mmCIF file with all atom_site columns, C-alpha atoms and ligand atoms in Angstrom:
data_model
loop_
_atom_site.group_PDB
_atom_site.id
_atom_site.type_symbol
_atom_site.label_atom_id
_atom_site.label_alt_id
_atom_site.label_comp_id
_atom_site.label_asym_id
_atom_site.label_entity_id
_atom_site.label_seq_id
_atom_site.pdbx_PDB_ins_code
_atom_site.Cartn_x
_atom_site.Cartn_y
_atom_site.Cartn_z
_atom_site.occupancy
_atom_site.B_iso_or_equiv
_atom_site.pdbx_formal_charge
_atom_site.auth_seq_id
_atom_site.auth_comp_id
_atom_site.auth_asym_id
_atom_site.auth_atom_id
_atom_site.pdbx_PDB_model_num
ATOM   1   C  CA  . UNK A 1 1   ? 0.000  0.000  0.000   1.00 47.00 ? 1   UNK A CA  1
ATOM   2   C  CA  . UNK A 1 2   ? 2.459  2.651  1.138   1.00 52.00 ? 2   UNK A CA  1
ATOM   3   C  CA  . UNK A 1 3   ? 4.749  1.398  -2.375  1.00 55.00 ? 3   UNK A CA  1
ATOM   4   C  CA  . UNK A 1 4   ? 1.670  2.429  -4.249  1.00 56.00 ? 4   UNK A CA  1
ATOM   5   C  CA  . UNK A 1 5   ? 1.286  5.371  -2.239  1.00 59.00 ? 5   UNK A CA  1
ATOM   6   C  CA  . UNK A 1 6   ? 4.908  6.538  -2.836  1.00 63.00 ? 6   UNK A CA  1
ATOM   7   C  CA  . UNK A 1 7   ? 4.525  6.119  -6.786  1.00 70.00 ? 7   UNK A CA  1
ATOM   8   C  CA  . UNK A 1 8   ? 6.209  8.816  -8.993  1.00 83.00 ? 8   UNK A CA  1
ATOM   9   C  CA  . UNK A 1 9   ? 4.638  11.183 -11.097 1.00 85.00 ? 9   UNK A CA  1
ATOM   10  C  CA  . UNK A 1 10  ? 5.195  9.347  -14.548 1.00 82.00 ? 10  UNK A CA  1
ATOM   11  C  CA  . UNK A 1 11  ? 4.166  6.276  -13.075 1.00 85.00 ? 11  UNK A CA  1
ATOM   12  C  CA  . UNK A 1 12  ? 0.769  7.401  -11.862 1.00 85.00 ? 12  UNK A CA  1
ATOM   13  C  CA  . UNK A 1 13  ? 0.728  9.223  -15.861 1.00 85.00 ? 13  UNK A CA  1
ATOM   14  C  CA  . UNK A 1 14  ? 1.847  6.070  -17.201 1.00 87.00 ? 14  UNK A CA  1
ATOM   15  C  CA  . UNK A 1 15  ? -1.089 3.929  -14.689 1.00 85.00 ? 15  UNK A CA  1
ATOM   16  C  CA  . UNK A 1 16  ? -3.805 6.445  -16.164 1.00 85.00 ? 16  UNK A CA  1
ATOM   17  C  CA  . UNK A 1 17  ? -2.868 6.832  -19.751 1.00 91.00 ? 17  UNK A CA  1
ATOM   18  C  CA  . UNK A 1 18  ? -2.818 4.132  -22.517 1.00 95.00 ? 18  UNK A CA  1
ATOM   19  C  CA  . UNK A 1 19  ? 0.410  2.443  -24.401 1.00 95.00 ? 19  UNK A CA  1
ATOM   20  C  CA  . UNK A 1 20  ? 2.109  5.104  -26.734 1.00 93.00 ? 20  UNK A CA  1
ATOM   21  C  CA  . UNK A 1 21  ? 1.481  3.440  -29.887 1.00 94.00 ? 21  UNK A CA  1
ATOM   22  C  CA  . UNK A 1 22  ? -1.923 1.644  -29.944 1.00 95.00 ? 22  UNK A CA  1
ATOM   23  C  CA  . UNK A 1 23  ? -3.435 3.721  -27.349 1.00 95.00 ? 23  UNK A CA  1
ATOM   24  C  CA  . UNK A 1 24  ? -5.289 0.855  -25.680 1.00 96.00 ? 24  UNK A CA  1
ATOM   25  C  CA  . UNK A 1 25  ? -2.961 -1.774 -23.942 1.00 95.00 ? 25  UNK A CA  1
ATOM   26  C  CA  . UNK A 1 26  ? -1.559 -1.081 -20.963 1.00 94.00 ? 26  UNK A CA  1
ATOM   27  C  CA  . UNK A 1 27  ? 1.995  0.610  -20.677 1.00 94.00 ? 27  UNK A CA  1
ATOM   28  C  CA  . UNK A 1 28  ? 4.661  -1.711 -20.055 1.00 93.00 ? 28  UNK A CA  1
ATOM   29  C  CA  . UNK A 1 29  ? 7.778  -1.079 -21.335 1.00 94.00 ? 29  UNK A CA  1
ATOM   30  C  CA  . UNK A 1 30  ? 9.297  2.725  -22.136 1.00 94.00 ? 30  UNK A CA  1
ATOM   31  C  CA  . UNK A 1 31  ? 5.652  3.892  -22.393 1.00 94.00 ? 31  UNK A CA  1
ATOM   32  C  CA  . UNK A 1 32  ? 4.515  1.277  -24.699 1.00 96.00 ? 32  UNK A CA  1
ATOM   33  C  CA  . UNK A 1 33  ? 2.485  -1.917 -24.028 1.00 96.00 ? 33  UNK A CA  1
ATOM   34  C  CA  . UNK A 1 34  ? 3.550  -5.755 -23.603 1.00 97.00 ? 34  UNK A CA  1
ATOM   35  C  CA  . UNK A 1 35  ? 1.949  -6.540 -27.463 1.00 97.00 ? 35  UNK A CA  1
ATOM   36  C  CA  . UNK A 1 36  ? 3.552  -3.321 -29.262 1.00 97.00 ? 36  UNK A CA  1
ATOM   37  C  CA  . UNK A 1 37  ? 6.803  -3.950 -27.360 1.00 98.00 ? 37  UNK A CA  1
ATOM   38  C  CA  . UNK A 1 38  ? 6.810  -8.006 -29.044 1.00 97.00 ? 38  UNK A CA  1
ATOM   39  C  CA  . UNK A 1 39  ? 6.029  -6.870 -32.254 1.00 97.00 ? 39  UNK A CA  1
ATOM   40  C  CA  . UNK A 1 40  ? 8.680  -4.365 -32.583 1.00 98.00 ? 40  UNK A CA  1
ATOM   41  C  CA  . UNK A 1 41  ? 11.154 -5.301 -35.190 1.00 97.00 ? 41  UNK A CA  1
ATOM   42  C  CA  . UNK A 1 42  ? 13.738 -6.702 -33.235 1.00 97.00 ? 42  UNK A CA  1
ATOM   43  C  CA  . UNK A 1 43  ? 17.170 -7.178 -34.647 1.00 97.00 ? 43  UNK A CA  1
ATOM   44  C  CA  . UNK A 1 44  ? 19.573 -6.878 -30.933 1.00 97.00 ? 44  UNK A CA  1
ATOM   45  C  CA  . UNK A 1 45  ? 22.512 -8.267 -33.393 1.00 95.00 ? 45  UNK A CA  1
ATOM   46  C  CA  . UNK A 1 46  ? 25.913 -6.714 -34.013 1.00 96.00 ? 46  UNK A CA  1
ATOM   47  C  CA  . UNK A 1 47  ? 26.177 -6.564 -38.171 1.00 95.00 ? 47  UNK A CA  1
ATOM   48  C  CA  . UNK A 1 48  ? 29.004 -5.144 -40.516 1.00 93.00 ? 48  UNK A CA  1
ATOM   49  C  CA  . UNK A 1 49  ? 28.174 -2.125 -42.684 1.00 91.00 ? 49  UNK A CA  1
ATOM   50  C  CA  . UNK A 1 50  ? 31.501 -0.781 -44.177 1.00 86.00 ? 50  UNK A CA  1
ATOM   51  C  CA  . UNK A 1 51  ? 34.178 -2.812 -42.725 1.00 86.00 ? 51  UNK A CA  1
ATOM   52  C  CA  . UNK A 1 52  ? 32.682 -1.664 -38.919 1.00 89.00 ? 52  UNK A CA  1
ATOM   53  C  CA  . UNK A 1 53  ? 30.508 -3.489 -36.458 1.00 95.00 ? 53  UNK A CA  1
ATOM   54  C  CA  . UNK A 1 54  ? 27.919 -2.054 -35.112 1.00 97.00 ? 54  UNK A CA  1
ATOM   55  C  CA  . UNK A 1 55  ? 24.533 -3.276 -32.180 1.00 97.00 ? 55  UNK A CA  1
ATOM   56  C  CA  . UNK A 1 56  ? 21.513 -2.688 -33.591 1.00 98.00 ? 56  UNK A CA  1
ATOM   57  C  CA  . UNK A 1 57  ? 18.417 -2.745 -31.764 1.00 98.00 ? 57  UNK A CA  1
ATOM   58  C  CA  . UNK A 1 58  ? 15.612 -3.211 -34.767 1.00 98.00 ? 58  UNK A CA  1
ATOM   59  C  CA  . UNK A 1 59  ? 15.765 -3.379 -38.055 1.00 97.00 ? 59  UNK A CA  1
ATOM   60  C  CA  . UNK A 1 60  ? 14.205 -0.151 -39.917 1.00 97.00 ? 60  UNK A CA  1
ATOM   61  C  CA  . UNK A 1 61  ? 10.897 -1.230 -40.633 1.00 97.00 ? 61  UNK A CA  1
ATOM   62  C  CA  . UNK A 1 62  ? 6.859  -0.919 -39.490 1.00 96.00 ? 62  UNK A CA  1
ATOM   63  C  CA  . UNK A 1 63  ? 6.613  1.239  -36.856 1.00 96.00 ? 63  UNK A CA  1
ATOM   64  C  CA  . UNK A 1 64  ? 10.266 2.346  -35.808 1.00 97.00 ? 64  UNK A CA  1
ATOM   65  C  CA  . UNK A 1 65  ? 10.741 3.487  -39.170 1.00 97.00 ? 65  UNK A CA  1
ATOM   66  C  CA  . UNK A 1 66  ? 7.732  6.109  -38.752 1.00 97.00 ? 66  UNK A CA  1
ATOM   67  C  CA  . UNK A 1 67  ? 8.622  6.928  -35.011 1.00 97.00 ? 67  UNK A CA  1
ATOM   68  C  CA  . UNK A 1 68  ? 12.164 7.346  -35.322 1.00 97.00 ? 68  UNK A CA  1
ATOM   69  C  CA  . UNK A 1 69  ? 10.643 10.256 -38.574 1.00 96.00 ? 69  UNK A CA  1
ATOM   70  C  CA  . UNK A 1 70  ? 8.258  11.808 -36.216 1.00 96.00 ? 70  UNK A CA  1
ATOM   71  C  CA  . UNK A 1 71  ? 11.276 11.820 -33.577 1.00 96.00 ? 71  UNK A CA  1
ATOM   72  C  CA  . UNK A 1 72  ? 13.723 13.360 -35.758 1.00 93.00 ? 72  UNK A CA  1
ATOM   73  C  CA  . UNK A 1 73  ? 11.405 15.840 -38.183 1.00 93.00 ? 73  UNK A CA  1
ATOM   74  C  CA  . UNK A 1 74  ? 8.234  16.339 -36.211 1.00 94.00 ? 74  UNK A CA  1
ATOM   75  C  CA  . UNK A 1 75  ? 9.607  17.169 -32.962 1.00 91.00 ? 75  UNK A CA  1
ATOM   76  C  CA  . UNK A 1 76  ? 7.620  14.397 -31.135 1.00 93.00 ? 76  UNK A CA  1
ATOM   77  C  CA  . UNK A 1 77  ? 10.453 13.919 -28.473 1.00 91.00 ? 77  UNK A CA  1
ATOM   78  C  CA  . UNK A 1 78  ? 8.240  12.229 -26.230 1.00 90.00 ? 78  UNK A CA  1
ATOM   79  C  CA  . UNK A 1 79  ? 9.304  9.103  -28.417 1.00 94.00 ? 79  UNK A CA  1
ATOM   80  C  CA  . UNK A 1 80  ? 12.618 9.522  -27.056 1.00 93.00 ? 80  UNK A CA  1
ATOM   81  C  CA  . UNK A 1 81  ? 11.850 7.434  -23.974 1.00 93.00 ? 81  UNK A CA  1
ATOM   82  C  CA  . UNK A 1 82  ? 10.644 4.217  -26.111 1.00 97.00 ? 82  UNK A CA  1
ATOM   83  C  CA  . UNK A 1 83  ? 13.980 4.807  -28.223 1.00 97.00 ? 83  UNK A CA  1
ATOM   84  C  CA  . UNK A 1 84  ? 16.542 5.088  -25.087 1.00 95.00 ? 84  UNK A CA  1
ATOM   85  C  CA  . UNK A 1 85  ? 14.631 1.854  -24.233 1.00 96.00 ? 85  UNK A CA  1
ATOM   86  C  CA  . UNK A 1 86  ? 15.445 -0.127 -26.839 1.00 97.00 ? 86  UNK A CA  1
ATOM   87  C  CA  . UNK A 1 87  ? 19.062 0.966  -27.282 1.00 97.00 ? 87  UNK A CA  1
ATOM   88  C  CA  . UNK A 1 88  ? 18.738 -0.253 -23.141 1.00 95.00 ? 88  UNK A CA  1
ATOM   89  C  CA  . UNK A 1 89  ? 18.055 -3.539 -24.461 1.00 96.00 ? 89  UNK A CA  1
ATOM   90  C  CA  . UNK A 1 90  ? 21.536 -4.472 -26.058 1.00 96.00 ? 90  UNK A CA  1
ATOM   91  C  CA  . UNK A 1 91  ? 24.569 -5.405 -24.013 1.00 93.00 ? 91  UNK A CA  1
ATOM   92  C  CA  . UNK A 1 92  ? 26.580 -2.695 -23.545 1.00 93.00 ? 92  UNK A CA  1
ATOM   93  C  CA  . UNK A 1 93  ? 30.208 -2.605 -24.265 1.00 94.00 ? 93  UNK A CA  1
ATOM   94  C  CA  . UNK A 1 94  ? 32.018 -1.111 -20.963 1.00 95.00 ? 94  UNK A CA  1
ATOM   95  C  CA  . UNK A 1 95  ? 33.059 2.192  -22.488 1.00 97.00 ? 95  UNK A CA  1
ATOM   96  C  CA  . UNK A 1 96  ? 34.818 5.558  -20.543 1.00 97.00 ? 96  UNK A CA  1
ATOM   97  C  CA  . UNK A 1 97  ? 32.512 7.890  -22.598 1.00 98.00 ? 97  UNK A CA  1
ATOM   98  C  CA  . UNK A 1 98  ? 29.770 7.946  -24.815 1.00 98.00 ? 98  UNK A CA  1
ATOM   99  C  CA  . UNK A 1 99  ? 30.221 9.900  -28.555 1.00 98.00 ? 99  UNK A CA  1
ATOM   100 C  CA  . UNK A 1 100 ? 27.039 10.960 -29.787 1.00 98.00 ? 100 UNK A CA  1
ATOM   101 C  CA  . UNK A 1 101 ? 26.996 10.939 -34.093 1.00 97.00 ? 101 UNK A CA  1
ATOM   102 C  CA  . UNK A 1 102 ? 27.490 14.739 -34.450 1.00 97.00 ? 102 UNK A CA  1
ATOM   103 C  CA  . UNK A 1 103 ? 25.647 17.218 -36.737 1.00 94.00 ? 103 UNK A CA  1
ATOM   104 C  CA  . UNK A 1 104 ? 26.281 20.086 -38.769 1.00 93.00 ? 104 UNK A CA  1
ATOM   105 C  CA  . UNK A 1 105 ? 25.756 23.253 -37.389 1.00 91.00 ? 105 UNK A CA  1
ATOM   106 C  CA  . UNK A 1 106 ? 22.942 23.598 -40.619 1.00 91.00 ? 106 UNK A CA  1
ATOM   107 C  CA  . UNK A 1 107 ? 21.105 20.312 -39.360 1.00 91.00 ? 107 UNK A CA  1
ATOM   108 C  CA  . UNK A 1 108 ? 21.233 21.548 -36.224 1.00 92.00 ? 108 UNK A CA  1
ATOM   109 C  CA  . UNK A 1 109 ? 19.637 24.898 -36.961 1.00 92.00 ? 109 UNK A CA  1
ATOM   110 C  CA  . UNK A 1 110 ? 17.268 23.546 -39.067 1.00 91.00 ? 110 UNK A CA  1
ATOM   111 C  CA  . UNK A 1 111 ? 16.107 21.102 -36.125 1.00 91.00 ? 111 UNK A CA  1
ATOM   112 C  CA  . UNK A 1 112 ? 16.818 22.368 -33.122 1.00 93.00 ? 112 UNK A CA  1
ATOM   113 C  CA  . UNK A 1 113 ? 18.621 19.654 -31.787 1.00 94.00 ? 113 UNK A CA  1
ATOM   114 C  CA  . UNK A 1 114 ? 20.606 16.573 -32.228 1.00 96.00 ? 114 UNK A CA  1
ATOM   115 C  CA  . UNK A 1 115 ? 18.612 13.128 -32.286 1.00 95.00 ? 115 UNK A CA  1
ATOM   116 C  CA  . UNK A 1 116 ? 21.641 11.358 -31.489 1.00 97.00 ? 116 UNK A CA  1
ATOM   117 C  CA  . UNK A 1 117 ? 22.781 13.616 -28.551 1.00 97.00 ? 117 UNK A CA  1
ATOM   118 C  CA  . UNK A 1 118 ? 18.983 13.098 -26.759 1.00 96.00 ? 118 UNK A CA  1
ATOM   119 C  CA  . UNK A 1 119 ? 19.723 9.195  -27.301 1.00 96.00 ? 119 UNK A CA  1
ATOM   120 C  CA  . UNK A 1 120 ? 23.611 9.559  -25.993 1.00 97.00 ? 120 UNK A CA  1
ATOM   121 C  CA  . UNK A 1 121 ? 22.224 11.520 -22.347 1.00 96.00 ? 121 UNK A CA  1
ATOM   122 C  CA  . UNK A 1 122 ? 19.342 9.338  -21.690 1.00 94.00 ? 122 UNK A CA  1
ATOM   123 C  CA  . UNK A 1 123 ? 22.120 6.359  -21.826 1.00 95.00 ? 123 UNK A CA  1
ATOM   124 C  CA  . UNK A 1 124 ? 24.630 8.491  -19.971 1.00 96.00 ? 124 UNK A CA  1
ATOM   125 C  CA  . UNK A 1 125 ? 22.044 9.139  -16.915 1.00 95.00 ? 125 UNK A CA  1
ATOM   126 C  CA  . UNK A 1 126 ? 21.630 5.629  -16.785 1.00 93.00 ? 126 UNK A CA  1
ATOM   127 C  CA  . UNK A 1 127 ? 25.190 4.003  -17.327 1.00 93.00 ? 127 UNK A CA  1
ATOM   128 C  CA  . UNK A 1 128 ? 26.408 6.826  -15.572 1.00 96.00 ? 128 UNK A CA  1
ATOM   129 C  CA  . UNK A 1 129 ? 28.813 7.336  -18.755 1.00 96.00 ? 129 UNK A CA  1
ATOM   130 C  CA  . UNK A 1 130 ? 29.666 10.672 -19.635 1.00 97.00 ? 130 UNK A CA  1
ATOM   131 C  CA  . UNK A 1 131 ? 29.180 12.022 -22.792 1.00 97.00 ? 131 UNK A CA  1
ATOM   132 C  CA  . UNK A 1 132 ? 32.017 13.518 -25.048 1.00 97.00 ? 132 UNK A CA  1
ATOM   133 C  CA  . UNK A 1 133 ? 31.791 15.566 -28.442 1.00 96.00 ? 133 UNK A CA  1
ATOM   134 C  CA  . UNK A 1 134 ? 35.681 15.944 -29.389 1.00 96.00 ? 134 UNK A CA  1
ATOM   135 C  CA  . UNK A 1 135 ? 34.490 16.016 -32.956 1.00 96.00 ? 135 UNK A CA  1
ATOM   136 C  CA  . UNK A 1 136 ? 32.721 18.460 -35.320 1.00 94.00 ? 136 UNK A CA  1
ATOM   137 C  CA  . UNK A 1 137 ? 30.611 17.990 -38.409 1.00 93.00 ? 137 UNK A CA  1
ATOM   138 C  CA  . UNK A 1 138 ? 31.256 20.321 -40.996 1.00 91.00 ? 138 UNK A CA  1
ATOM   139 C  CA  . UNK A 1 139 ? 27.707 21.028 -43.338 1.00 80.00 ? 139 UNK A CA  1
ATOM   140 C  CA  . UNK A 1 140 ? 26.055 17.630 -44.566 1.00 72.00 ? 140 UNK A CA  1
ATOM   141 C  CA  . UNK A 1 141 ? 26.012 18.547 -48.417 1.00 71.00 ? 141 UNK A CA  1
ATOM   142 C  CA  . UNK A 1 142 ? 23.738 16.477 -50.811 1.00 71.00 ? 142 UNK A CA  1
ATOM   143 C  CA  . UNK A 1 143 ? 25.264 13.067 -51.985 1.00 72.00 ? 143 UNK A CA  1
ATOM   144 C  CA  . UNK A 1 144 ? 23.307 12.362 -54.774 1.00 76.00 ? 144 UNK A CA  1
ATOM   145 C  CA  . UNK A 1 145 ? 24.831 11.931 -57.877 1.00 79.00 ? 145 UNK A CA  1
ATOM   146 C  CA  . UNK A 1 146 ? 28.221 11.188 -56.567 1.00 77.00 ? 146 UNK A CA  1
ATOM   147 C  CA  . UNK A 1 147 ? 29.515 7.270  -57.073 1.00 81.00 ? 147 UNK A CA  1
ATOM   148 C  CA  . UNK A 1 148 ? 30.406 4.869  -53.923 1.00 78.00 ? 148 UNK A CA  1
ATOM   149 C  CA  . UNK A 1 149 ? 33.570 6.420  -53.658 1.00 80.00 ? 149 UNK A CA  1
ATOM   150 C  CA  . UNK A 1 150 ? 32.847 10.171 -53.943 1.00 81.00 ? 150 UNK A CA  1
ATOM   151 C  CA  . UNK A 1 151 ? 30.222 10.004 -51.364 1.00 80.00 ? 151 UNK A CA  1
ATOM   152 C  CA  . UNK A 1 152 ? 33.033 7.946  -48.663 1.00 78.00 ? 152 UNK A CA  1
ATOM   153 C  CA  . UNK A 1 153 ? 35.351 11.012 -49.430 1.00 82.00 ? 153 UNK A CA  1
ATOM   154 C  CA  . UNK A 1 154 ? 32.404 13.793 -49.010 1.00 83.00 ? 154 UNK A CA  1
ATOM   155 C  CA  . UNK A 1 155 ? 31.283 12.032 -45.641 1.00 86.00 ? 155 UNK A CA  1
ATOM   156 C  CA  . UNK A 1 156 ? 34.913 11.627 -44.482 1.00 87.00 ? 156 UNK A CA  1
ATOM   157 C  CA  . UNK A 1 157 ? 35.329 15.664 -44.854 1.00 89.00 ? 157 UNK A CA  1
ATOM   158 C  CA  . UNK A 1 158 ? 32.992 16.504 -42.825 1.00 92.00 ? 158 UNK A CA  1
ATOM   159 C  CA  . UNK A 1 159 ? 34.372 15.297 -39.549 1.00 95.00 ? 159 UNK A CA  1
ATOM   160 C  CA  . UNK A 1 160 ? 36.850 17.365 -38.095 1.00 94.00 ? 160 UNK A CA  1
ATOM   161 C  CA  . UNK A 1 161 ? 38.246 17.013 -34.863 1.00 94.00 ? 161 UNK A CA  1
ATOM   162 C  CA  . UNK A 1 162 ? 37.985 19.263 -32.427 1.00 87.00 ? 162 UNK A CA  1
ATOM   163 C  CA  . UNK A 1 163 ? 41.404 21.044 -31.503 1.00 78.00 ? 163 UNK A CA  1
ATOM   164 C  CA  . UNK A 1 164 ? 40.056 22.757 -27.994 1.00 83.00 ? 164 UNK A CA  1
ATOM   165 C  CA  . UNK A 1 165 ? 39.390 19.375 -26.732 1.00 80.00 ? 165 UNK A CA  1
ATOM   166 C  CA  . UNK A 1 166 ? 41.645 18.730 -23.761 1.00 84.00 ? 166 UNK A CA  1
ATOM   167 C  CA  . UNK A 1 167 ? 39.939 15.423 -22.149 1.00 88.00 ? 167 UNK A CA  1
ATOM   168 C  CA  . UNK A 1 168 ? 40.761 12.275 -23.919 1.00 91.00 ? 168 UNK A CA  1
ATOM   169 C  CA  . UNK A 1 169 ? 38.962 8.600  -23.668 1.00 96.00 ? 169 UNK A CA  1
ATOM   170 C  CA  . UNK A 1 170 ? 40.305 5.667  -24.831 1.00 96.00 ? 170 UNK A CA  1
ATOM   171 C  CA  . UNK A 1 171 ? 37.426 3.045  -24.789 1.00 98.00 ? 171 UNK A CA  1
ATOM   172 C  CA  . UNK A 1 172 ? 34.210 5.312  -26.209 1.00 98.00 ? 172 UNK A CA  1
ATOM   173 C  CA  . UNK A 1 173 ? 30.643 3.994  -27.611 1.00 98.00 ? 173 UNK A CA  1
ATOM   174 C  CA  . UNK A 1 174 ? 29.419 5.841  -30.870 1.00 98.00 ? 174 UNK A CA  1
ATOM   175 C  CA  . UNK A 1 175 ? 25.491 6.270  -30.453 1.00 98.00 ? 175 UNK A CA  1
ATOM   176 C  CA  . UNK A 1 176 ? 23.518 7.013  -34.214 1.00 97.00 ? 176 UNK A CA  1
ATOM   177 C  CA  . UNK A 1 177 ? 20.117 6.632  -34.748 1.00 96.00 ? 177 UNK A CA  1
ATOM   178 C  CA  . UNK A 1 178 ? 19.550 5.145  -38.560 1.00 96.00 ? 178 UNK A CA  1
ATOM   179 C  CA  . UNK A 1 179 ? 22.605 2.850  -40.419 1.00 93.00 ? 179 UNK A CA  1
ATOM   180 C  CA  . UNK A 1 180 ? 22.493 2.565  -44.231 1.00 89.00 ? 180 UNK A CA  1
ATOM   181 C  CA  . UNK A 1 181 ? 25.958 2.237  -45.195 1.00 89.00 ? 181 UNK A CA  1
ATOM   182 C  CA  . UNK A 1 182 ? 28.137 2.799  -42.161 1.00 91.00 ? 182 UNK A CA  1
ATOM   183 C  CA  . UNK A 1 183 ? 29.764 5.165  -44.097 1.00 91.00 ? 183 UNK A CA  1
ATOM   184 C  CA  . UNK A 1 184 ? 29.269 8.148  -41.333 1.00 93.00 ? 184 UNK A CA  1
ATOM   185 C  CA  . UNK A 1 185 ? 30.386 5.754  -38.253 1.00 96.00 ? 185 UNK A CA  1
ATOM   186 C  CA  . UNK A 1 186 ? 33.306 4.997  -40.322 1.00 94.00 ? 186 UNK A CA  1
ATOM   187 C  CA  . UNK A 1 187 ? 34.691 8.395  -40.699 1.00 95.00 ? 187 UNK A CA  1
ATOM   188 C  CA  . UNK A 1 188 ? 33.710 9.349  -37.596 1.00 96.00 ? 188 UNK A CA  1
ATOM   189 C  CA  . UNK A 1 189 ? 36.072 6.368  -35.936 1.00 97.00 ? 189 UNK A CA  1
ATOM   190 C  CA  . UNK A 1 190 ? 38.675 7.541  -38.185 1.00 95.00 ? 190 UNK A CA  1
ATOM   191 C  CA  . UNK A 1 191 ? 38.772 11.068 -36.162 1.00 96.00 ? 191 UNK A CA  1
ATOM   192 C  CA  . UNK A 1 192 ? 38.308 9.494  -33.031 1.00 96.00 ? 192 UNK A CA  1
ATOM   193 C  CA  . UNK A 1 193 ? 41.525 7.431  -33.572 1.00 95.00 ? 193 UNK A CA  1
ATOM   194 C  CA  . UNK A 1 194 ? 43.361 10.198 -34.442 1.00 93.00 ? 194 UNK A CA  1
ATOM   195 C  CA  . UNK A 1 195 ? 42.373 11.648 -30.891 1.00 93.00 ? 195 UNK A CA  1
ATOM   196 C  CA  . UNK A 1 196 ? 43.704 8.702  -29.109 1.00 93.00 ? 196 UNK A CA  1
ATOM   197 C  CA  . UNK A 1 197 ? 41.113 6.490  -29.250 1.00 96.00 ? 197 UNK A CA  1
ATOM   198 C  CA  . UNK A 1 198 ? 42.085 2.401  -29.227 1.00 96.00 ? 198 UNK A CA  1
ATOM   199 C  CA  . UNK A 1 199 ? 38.458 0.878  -28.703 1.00 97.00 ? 199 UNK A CA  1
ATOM   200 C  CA  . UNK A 1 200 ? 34.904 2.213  -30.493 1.00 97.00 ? 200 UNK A CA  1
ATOM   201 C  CA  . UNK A 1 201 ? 31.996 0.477  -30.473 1.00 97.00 ? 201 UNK A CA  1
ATOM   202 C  CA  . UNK A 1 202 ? 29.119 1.357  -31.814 1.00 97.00 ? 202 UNK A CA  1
ATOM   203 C  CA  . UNK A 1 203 ? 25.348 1.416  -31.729 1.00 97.00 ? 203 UNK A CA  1
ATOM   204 C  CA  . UNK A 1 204 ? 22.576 2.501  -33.322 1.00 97.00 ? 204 UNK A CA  1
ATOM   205 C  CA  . UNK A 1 205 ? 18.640 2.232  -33.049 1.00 97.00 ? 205 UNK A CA  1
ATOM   206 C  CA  . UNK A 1 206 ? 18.148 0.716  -36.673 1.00 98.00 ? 206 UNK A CA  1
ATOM   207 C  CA  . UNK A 1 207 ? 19.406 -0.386 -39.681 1.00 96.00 ? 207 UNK A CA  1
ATOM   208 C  CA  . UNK A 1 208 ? 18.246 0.482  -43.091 1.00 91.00 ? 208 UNK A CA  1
ATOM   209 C  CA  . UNK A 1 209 ? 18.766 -1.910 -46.137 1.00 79.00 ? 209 UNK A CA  1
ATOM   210 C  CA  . UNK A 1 210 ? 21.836 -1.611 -47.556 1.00 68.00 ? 210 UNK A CA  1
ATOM   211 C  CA  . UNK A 1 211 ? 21.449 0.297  -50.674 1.00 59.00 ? 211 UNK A CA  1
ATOM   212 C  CA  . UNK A 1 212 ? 24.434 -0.911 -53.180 1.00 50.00 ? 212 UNK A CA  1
HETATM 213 ZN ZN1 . ZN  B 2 .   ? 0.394  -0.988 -27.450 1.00 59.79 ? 301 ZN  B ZN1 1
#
């Protein structure tokens, strides 16, 4: 009784107020119910996109695909809970810091914030990691049109490492939200290993079909 009685705020929400995505079960897990949470897309497998391994908790498909958009472009951040979640769900690497993907100052404008940052501190809070940005992303310019290789040399420009940092980590875990190629990850690590860095894992929420 007096455990009931000493229930926080979201929990007496979450008691009152329906699952997240079908709006009837009961919330369960991250603000979504026992049913939704099975039929998520669950990958929870380590797979190689451009010569890098990388956890990935679902495969981009019905309805992460469409929540992960509505995270990202539609500003619905109260998704971010069901998406910390799920990255909760793989086993961890034991890292000194967590790297958040970065974004270009354009992106960032144009959003007003970075998806992979909100992922990186709900993770820190709870592995009691902290969170490091030694590297920059310079402005995201349109790859279309360019072949395989042109578009590996475009992304790898972009990340630039930041000179001010003073703090180093040797053992860090990259957080993204959407794979395709592994192309970004990849040129991010390269910085990162430049700054010292002898162990990067990565992770990610989903991963897209490799387009060839
Ligand atoms: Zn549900």
């Amino acid at each position: 009784m007096f455990k009931n009685l000493r229930m926080g705020t979201r929990q007496l929400f979450d008691y009152f107020t329906p699952c997240n995505l079908c709006d009837i079960g009961m919330k369960k897990h991250h603000g979504i119910c026992q049913s939704c949470w099975q039929q998520l897309p669950w990958l929870k497998q380590s797979i190689q996109r451009n010569q890098q391994q990388i956890l990935v908790a679902c495969h981009y498909e019905h309805p992460i695909d469409r929540i992960i958009q509505q995270f990202k472009y539609e500003q619905k951040l109260h998704h971010q809970r069901l998406l910390s979640g799920l990255l909760l769900q793989l086993k961890l690497p034991k890292v000194h810091a967590i790297v958040p993907m970065p974004i270009s100052t354009d992106r960032l404008v144009e959003r007003g914030f970075n998806q992979s940052l909100l992922l990186a501190q709900e993770l820190s809070k709870n592995l009691h990691i902290p969170i490091w940005q030694p590297v920059q992303r310079l402005a995201q310019h349109s790859q279309k049109g360019l072949s395989r290789v042109e578009r590996l040399e475009n992304i790898e420009q972009q990340f630039i490492a930041d000179s001010t940092q003073k703090i180093r980590y040797r053992k860090v875990l990259i957080v993204d939200d959407v794979i395709t190629t592994g192309s970004s990850i990849s040129a991010l690590s390269q910085v990162l290993e430049q700054l010292g860095c002898q162990q990067i894992y990565s992770l990610c929420l989903a991963a897209a079909r490799n387009q060839k």
